[in-house]
PDB file of C-alpha atoms and ligand atoms in Angstrom:
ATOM      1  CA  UNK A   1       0.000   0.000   0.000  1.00  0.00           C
ATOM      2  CA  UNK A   2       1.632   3.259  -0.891  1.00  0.00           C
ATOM      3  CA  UNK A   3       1.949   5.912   1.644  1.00  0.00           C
ATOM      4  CA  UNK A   4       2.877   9.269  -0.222  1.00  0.00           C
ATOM      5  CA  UNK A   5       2.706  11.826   2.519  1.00  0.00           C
ATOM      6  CA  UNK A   6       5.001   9.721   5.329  1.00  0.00           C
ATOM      7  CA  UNK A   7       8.439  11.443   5.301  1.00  0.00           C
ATOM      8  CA  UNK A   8      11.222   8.787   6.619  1.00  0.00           C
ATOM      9  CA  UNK A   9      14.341   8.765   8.403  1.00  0.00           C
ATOM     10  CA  UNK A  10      16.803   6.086   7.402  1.00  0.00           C
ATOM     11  CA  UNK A  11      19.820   6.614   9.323  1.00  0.00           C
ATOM     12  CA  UNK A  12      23.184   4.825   8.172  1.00  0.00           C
ATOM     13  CA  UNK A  13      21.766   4.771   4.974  1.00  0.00           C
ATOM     14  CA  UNK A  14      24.631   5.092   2.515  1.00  0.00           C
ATOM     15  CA  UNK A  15      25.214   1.542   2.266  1.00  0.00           C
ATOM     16  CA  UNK A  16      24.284  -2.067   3.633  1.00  0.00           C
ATOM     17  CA  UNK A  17      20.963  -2.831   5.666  1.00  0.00           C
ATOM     18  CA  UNK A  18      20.216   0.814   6.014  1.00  0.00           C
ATOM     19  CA  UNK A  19      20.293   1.563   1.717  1.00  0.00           C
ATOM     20  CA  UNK A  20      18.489  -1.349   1.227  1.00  0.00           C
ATOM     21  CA  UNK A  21      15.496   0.071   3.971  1.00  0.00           C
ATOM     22  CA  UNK A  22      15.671   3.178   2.605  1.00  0.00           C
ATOM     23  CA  UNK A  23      14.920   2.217  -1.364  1.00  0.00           C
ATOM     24  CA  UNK A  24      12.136  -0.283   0.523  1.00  0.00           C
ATOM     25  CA  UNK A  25      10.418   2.379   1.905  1.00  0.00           C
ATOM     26  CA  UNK A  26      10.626   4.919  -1.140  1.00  0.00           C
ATOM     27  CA  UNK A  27       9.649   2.379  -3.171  1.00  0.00           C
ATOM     28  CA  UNK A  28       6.121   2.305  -0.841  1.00  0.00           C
ATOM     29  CA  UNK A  29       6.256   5.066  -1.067  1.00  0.00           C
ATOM     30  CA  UNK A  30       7.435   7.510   1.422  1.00  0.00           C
ATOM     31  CA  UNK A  31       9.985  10.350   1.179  1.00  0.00           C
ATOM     32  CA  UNK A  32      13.353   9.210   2.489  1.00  0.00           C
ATOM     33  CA  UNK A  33      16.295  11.130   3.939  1.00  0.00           C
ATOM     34  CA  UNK A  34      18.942   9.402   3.718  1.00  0.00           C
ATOM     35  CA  UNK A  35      21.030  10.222   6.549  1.00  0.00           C
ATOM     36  CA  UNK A  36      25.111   9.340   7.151  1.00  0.00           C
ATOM     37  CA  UNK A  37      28.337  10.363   8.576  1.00  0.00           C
ATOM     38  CA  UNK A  38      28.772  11.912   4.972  1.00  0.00           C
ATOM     39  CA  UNK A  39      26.521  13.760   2.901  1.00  0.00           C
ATOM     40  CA  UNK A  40      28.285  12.839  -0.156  1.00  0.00           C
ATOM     41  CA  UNK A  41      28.517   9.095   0.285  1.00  0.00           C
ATOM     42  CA  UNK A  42      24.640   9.091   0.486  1.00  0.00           C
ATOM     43  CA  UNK A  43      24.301  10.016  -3.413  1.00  0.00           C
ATOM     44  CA  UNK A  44      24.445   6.531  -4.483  1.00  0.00           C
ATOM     45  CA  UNK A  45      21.149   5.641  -2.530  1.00  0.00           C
ATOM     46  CA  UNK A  46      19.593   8.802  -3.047  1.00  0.00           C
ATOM     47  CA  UNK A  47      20.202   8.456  -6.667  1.00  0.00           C
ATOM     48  CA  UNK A  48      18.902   5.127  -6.827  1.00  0.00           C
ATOM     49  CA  UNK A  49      15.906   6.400  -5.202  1.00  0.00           C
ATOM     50  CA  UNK A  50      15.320   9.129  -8.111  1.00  0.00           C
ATOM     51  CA  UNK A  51      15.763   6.726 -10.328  1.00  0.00           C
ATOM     52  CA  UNK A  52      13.257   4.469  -9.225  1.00  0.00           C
ATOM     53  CA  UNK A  53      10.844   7.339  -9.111  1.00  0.00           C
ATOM     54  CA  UNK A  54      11.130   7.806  -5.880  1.00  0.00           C
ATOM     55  CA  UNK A  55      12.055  11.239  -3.388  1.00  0.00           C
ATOM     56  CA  UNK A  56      15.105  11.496  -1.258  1.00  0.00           C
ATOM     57  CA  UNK A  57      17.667  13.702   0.270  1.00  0.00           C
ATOM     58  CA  UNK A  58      20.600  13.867   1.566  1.00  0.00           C
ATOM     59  CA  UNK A  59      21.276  14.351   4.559  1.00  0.00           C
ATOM     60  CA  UNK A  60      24.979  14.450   6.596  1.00  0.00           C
ATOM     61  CA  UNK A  61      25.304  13.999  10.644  1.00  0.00           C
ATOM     62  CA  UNK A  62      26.633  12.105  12.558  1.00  0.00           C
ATOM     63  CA  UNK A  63      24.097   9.983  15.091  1.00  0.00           C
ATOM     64  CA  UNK A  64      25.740  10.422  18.082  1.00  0.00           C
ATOM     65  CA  UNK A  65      26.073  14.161  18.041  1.00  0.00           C
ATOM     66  CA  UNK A  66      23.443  15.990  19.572  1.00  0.00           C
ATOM     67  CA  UNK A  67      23.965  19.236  17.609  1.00  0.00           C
ATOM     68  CA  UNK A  68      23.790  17.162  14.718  1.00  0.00           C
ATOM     69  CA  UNK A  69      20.922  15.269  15.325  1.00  0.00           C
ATOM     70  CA  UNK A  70      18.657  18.538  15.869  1.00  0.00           C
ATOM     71  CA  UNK A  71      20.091  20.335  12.695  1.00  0.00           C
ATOM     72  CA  UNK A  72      19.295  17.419  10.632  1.00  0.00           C
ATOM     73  CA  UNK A  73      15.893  16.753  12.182  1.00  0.00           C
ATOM     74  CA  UNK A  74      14.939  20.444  11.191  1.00  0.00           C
ATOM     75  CA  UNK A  75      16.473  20.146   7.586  1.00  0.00           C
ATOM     76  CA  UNK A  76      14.302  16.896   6.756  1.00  0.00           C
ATOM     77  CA  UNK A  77      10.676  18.210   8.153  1.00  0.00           C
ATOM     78  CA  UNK A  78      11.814  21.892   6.422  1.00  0.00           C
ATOM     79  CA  UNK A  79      12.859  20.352   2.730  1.00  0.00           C
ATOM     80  CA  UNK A  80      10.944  16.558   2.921  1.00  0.00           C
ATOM     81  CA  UNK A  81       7.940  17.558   5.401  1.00  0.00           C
ATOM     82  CA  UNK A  82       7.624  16.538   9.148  1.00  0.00           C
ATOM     83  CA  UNK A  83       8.986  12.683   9.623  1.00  0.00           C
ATOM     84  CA  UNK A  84       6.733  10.519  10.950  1.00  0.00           C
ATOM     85  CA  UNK A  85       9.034   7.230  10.508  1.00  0.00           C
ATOM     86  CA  UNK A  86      12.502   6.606  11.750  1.00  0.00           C
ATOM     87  CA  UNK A  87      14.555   3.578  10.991  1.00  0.00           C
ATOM     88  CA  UNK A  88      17.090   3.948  13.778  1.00  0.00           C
ATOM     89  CA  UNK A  89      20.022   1.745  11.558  1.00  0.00           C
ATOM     90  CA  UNK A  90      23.706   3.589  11.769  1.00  0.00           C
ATOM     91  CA  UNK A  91      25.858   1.257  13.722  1.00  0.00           C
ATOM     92  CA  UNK A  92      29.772   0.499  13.996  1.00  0.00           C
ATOM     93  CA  UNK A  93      31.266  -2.618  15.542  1.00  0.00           C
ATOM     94  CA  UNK A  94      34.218  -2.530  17.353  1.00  0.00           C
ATOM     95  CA  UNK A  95      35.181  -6.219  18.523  1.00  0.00           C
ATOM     96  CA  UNK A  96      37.359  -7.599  21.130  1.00  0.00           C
ATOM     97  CA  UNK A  97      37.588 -10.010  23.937  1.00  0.00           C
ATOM     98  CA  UNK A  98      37.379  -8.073  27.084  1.00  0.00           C
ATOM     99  CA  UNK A  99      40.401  -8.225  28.799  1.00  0.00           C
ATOM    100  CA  UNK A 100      41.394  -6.005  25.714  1.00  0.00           C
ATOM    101  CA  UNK A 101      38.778  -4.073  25.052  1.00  0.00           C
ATOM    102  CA  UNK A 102      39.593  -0.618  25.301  1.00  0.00           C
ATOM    103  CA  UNK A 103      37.455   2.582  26.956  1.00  0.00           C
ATOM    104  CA  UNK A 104      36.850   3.964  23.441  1.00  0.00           C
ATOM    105  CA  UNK A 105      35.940   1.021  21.960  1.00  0.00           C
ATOM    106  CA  UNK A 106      33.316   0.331  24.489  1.00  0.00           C
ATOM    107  CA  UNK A 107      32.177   4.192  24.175  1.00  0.00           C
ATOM    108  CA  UNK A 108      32.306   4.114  20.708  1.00  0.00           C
ATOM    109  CA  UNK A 109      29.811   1.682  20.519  1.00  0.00           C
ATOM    110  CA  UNK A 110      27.466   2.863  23.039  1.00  0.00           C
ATOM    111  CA  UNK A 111      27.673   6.370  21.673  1.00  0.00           C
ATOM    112  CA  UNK A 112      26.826   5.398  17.739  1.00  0.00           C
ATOM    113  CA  UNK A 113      23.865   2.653  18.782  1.00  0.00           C
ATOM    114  CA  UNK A 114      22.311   3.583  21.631  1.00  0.00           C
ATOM    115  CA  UNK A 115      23.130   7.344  21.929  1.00  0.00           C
ATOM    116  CA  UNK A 116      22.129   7.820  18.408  1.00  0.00           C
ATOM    117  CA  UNK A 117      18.839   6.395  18.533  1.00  0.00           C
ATOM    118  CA  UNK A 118      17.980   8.034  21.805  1.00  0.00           C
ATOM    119  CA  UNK A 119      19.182  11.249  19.675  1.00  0.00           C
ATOM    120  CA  UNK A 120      17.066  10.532  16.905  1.00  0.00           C
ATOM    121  CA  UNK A 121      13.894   9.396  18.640  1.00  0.00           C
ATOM    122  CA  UNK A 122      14.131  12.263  20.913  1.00  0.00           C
ATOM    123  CA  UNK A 123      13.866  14.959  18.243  1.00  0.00           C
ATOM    124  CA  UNK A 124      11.526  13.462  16.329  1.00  0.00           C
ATOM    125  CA  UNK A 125       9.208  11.829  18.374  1.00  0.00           C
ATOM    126  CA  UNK A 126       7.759  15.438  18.567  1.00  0.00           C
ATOM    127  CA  UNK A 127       6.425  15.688  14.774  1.00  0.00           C
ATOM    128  CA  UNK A 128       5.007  12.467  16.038  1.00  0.00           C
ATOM    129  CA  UNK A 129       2.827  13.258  18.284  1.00  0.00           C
ATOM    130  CA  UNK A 130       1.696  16.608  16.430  1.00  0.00           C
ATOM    131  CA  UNK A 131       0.545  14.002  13.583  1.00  0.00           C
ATOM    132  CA  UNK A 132      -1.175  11.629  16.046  1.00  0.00           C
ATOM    133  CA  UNK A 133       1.267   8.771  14.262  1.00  0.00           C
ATOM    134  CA  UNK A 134       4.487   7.696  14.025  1.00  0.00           C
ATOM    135  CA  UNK A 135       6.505   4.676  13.354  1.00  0.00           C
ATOM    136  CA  UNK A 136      10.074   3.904  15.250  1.00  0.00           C
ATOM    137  CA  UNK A 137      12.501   1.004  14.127  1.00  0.00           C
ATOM    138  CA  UNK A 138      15.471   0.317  15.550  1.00  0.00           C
ATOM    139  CA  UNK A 139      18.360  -1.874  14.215  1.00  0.00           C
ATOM    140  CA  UNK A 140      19.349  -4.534  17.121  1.00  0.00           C
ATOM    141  CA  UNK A 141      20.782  -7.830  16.571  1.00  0.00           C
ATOM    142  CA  UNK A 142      20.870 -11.385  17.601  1.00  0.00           C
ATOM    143  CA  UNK A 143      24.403 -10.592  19.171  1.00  0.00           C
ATOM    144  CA  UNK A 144      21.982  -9.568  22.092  1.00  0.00           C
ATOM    145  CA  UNK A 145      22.015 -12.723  23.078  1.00  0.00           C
ATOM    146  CA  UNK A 146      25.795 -12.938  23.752  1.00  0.00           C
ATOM    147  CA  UNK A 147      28.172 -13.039  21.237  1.00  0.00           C
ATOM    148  CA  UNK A 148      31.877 -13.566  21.499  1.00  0.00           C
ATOM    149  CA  UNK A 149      33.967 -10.717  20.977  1.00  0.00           C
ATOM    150  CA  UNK A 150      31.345  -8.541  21.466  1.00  0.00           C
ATOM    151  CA  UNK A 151      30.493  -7.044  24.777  1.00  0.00           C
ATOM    152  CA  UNK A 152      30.454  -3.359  24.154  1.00  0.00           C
ATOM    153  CA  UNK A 153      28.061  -4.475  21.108  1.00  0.00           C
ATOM    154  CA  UNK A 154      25.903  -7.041  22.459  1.00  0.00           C
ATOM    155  CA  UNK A 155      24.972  -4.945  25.515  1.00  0.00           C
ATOM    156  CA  UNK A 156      24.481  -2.033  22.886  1.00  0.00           C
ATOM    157  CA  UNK A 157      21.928  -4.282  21.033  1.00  0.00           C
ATOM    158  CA  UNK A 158      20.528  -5.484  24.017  1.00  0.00           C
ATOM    159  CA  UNK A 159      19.993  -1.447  25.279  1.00  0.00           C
ATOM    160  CA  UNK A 160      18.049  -1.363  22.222  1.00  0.00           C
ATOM    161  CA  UNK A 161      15.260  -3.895  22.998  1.00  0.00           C
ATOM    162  CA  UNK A 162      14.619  -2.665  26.057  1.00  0.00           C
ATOM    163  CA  UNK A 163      14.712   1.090  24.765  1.00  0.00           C
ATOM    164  CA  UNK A 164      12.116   0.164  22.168  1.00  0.00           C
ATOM    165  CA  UNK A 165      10.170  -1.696  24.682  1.00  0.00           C
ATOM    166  CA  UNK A 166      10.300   1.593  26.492  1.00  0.00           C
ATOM    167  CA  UNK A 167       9.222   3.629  23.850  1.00  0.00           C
ATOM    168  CA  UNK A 168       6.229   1.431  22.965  1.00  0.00           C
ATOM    169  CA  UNK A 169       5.104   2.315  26.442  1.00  0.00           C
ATOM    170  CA  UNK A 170       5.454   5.714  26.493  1.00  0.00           C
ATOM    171  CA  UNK A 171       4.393   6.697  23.188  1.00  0.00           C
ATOM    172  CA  UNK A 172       1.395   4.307  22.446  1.00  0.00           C
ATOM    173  CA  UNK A 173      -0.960   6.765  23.244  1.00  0.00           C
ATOM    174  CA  UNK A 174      -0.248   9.547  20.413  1.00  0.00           C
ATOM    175  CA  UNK A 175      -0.487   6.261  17.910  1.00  0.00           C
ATOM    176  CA  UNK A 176       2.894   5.784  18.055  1.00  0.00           C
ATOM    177  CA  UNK A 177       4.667   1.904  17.607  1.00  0.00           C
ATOM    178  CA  UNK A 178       8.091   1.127  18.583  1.00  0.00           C
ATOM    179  CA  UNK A 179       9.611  -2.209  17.724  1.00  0.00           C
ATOM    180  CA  UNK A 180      13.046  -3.269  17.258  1.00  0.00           C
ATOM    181  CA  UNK A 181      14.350  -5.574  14.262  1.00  0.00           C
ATOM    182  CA  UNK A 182      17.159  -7.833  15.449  1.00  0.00           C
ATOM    183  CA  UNK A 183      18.995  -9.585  12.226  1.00  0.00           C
ATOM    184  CA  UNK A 184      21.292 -12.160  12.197  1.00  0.00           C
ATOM    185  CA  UNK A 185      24.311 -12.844   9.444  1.00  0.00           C
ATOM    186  CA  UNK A 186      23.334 -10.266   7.108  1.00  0.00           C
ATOM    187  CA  UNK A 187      26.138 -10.014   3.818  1.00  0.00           C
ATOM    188  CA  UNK A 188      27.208  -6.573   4.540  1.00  0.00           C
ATOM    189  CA  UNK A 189      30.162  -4.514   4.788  1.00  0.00           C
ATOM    190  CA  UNK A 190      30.230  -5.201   8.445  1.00  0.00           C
ATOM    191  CA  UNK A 191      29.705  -8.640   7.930  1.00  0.00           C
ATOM    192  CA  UNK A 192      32.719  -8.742   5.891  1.00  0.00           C
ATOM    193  CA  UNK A 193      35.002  -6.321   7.635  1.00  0.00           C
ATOM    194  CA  UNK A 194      34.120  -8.814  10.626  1.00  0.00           C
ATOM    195  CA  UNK A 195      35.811 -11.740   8.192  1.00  0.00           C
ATOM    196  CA  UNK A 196      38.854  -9.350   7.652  1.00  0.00           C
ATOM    197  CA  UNK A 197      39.797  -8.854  11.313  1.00  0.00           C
ATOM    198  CA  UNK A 198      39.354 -12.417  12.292  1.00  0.00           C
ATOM    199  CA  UNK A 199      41.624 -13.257   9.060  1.00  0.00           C
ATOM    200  CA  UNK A 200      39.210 -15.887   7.296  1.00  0.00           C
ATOM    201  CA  UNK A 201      38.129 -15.673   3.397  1.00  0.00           C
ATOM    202  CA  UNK A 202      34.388 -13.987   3.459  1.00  0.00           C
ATOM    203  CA  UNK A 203      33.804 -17.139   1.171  1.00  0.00           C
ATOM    204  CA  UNK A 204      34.287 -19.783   3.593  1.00  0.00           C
ATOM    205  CA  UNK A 205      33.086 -16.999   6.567  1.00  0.00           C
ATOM    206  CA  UNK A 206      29.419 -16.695   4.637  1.00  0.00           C
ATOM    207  CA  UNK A 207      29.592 -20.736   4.548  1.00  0.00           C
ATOM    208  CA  UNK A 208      30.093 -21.535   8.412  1.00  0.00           C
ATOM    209  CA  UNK A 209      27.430 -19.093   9.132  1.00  0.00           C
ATOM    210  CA  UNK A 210      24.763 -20.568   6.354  1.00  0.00           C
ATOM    211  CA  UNK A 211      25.758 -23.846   7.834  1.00  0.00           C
ATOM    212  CA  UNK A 212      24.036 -22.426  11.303  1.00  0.00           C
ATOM    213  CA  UNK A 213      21.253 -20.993   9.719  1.00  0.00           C
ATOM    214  CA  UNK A 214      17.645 -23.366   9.757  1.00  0.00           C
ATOM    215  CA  UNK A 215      17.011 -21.562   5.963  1.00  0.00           C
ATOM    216  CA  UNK A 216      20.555 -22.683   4.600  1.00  0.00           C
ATOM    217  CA  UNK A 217      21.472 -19.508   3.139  1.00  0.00           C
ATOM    218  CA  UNK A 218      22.972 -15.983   4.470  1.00  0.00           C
ATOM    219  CA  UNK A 219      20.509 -13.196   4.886  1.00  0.00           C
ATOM    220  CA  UNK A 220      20.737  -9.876   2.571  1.00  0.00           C
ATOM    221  CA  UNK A 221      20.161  -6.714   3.105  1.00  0.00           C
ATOM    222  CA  UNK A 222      16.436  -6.507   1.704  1.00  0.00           C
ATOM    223  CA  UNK A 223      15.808  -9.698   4.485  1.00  0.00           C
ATOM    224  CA  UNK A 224      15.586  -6.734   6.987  1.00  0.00           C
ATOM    225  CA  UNK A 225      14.673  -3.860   4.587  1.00  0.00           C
ATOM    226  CA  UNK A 226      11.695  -6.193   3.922  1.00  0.00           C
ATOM    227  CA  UNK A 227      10.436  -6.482   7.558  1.00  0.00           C
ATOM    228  CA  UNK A 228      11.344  -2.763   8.430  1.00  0.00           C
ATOM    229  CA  UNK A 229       8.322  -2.070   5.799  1.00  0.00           C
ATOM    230  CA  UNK A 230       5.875  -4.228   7.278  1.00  0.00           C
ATOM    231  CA  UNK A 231       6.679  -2.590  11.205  1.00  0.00           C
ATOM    232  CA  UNK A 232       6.245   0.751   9.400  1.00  0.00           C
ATOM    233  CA  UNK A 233       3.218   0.051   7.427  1.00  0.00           C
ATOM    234  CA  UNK A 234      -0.100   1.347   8.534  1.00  0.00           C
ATOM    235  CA  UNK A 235      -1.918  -2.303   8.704  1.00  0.00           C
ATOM    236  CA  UNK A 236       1.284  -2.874  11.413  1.00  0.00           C
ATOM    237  CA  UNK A 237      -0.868  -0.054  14.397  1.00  0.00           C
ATOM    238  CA  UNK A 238      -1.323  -2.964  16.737  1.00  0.00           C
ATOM    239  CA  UNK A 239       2.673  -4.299  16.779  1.00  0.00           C
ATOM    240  CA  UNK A 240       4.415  -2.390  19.388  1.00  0.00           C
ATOM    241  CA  UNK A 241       7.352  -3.158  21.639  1.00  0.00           C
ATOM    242  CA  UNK A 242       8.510  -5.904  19.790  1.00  0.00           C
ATOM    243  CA  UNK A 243      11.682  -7.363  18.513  1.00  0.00           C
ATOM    244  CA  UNK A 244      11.627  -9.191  15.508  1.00  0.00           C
ATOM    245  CA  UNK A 245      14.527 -11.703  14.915  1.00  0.00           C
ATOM    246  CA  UNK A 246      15.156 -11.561  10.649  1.00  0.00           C
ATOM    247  CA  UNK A 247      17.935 -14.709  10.788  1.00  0.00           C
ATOM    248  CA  UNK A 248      16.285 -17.194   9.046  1.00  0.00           C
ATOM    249  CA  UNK A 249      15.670 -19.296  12.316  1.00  0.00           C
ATOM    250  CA  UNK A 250      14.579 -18.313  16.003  1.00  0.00           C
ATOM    251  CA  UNK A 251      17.895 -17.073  16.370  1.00  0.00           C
ATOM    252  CA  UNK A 252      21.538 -17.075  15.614  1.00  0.00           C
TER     253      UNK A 252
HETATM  254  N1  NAD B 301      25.263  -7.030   8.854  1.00  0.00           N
HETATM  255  C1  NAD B 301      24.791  -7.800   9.826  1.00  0.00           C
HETATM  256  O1  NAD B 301      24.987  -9.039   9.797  1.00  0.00           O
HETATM  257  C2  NAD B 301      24.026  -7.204  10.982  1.00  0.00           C
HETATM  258  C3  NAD B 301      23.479  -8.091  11.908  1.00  0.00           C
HETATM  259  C4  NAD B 301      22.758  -7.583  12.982  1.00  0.00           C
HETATM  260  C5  NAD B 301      22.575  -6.223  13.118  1.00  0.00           C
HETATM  261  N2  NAD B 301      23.123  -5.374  12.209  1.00  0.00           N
HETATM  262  C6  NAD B 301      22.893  -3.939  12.434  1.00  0.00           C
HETATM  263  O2  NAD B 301      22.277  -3.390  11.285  1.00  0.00           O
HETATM  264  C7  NAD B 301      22.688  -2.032  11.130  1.00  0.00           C
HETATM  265  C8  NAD B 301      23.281  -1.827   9.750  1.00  0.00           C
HETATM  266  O3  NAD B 301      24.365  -2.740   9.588  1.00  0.00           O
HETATM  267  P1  NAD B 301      25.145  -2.936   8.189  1.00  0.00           P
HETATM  268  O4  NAD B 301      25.594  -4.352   8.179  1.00  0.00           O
HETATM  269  O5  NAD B 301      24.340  -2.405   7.061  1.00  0.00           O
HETATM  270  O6  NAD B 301      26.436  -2.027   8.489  1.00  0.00           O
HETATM  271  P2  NAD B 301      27.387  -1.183   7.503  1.00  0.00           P
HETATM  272  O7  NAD B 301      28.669  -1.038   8.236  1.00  0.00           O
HETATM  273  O8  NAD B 301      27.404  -1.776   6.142  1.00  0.00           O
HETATM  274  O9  NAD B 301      26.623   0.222   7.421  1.00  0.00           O
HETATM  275  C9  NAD B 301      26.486   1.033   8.568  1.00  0.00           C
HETATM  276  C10 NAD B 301      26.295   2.468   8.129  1.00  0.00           C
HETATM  277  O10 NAD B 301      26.186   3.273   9.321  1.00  0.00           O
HETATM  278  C11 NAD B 301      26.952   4.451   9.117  1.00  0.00           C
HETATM  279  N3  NAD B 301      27.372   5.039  10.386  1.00  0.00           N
HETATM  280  C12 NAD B 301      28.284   4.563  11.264  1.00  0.00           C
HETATM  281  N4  NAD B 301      28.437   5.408  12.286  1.00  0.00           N
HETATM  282  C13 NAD B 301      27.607   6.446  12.070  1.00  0.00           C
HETATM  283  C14 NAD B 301      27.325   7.643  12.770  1.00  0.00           C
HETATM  284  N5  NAD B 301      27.944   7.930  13.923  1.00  0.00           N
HETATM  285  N6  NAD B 301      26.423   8.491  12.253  1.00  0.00           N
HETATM  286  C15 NAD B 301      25.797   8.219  11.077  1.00  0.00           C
HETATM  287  N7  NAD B 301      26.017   7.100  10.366  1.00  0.00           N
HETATM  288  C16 NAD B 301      26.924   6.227  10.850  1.00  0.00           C
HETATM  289  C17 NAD B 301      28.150   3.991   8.295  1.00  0.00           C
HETATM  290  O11 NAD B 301      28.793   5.084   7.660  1.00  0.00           O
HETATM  291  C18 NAD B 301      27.490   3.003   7.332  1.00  0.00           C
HETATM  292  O12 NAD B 301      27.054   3.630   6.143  1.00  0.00           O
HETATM  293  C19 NAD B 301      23.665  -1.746  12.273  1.00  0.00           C
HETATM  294  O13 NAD B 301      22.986  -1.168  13.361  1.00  0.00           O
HETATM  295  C20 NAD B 301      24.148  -3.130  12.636  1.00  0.00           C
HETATM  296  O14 NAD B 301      24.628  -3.178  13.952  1.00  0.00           O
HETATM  297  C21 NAD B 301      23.836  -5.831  11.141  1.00  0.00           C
END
């Protein structure tokens, strides 16, 4: 069903998971702004989205920067319209067994997941409840559950469930969902920057993780982009405070 006067967020958007969700949703047709650490490495999306017909900008900040955040809230409802959807997405990953785990990489983290989204729902929860409706998704992951390497990111993930759970609460009443999509092995650029530090061949990485996977195959990007459209849909009103697991089994 086509939505033409929603105006989206898609942060992250320049490549991976969060491209992928942002042509999804301007091909249902919403207005997209396609937000990044760099305006310029968004053109490829936002081109893709002309192309298709479609309307997007632009937009440069970086998530975990509360200056940022408000500037580019204020650029998308002046040029696309106020934005009733958010697709909390931008994330970084930096990986290590504790014992050598430094501060920044455990700030890092926290700072670009769950700072950012608490950024970005923040200022725009407000054009939410002025429209009576809005629509919050925000990127977790079955590393949640405990993954190796991973502590600064699993307990970032895990911040985000019970954020969104949090959110659903709170905002229910001005017809507002949050829900939380948690993927699994998605073939990204993380994914395969996560094969690079660990030294293996993405090849044979992608092939031990299909080998866990009850589907027998690696998830893509549109896995997720796919489900992000159905929690922002309006036939998804009554879905709130949920985390759906896209890993092509109950989990990872
Ligand atoms: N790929 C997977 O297997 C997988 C699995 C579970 C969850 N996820 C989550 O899905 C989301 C997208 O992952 P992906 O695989 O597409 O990653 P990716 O690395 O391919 O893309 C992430 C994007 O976020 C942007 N970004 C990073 N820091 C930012 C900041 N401070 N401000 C604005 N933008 C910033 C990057 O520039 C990049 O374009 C992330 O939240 C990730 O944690 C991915």
């Amino acid at each position: 069903m086509t939505q033409p006067s929603r105006v989206a967020i898609v942060t992250g958007a320049a490549r991976g998971i969060g491209e992928a969700t942002a042509r999804k949703l301007a091909a249902d047709g919403l207005a997209v702004a396609v937000v990044d650490l760099d305006e310029g490495a968004c053109a490829n999306t936002v081109t893709e989205i002309h192309d298709a017909g479609g309307t997007a900008l632009a937009v440069g900040a970086d998530v975990s920067d509360p200056g940022q955040v408000t500037a580019a809230v204020e650029r998308v409802a002046a040029e696309l319209g106020p934005p009733t959807v958010l697709v909390n997405n931008a994330g970084v990953l930096r990986d290590n067994l504790l014992f050598k785990m430094t501060d920044d990489d455990w700030e890092t983290v926290m700072a670009v997941h769950l700072r950012g989204a608490f950024l970005f729902s923040r200022a725009v929860q407000k054009h939410m409840v002025d429209a009576g409706w809005g629509r919050i998704v925000s990127l977790s992951s079955t590393s949640a559950l405990g993954n190796r390497g991973q502590a600064n990111y699993a307990a970032a993930k895990a911040g985000i469930q019970g954020f969104t759970k949090t959110l659903a609460i709170e905002l229910g009443r001005f017809g507002i969902t949050a829900n939380s999509v948690a993927p699994g092995f998605i073939v990204t650029d993380m994914t395969a920057a996560t094969a690079a530090r660990m030294g293996v061949d993405f090849a044979d990485f992608e092939k031990a993780a299909t080998g866990q996977i009850p589907v027998g195959r690696a998830g893509r990007p549109e896995d997720v982009a796919n489900t992000v459209s159905f929690l922002v849909s309006e036939g998804a009103g009554f879905v709130s405070g949920q985390v759906i697991y896209v890993a092509g089994g109950p989990r990872a």
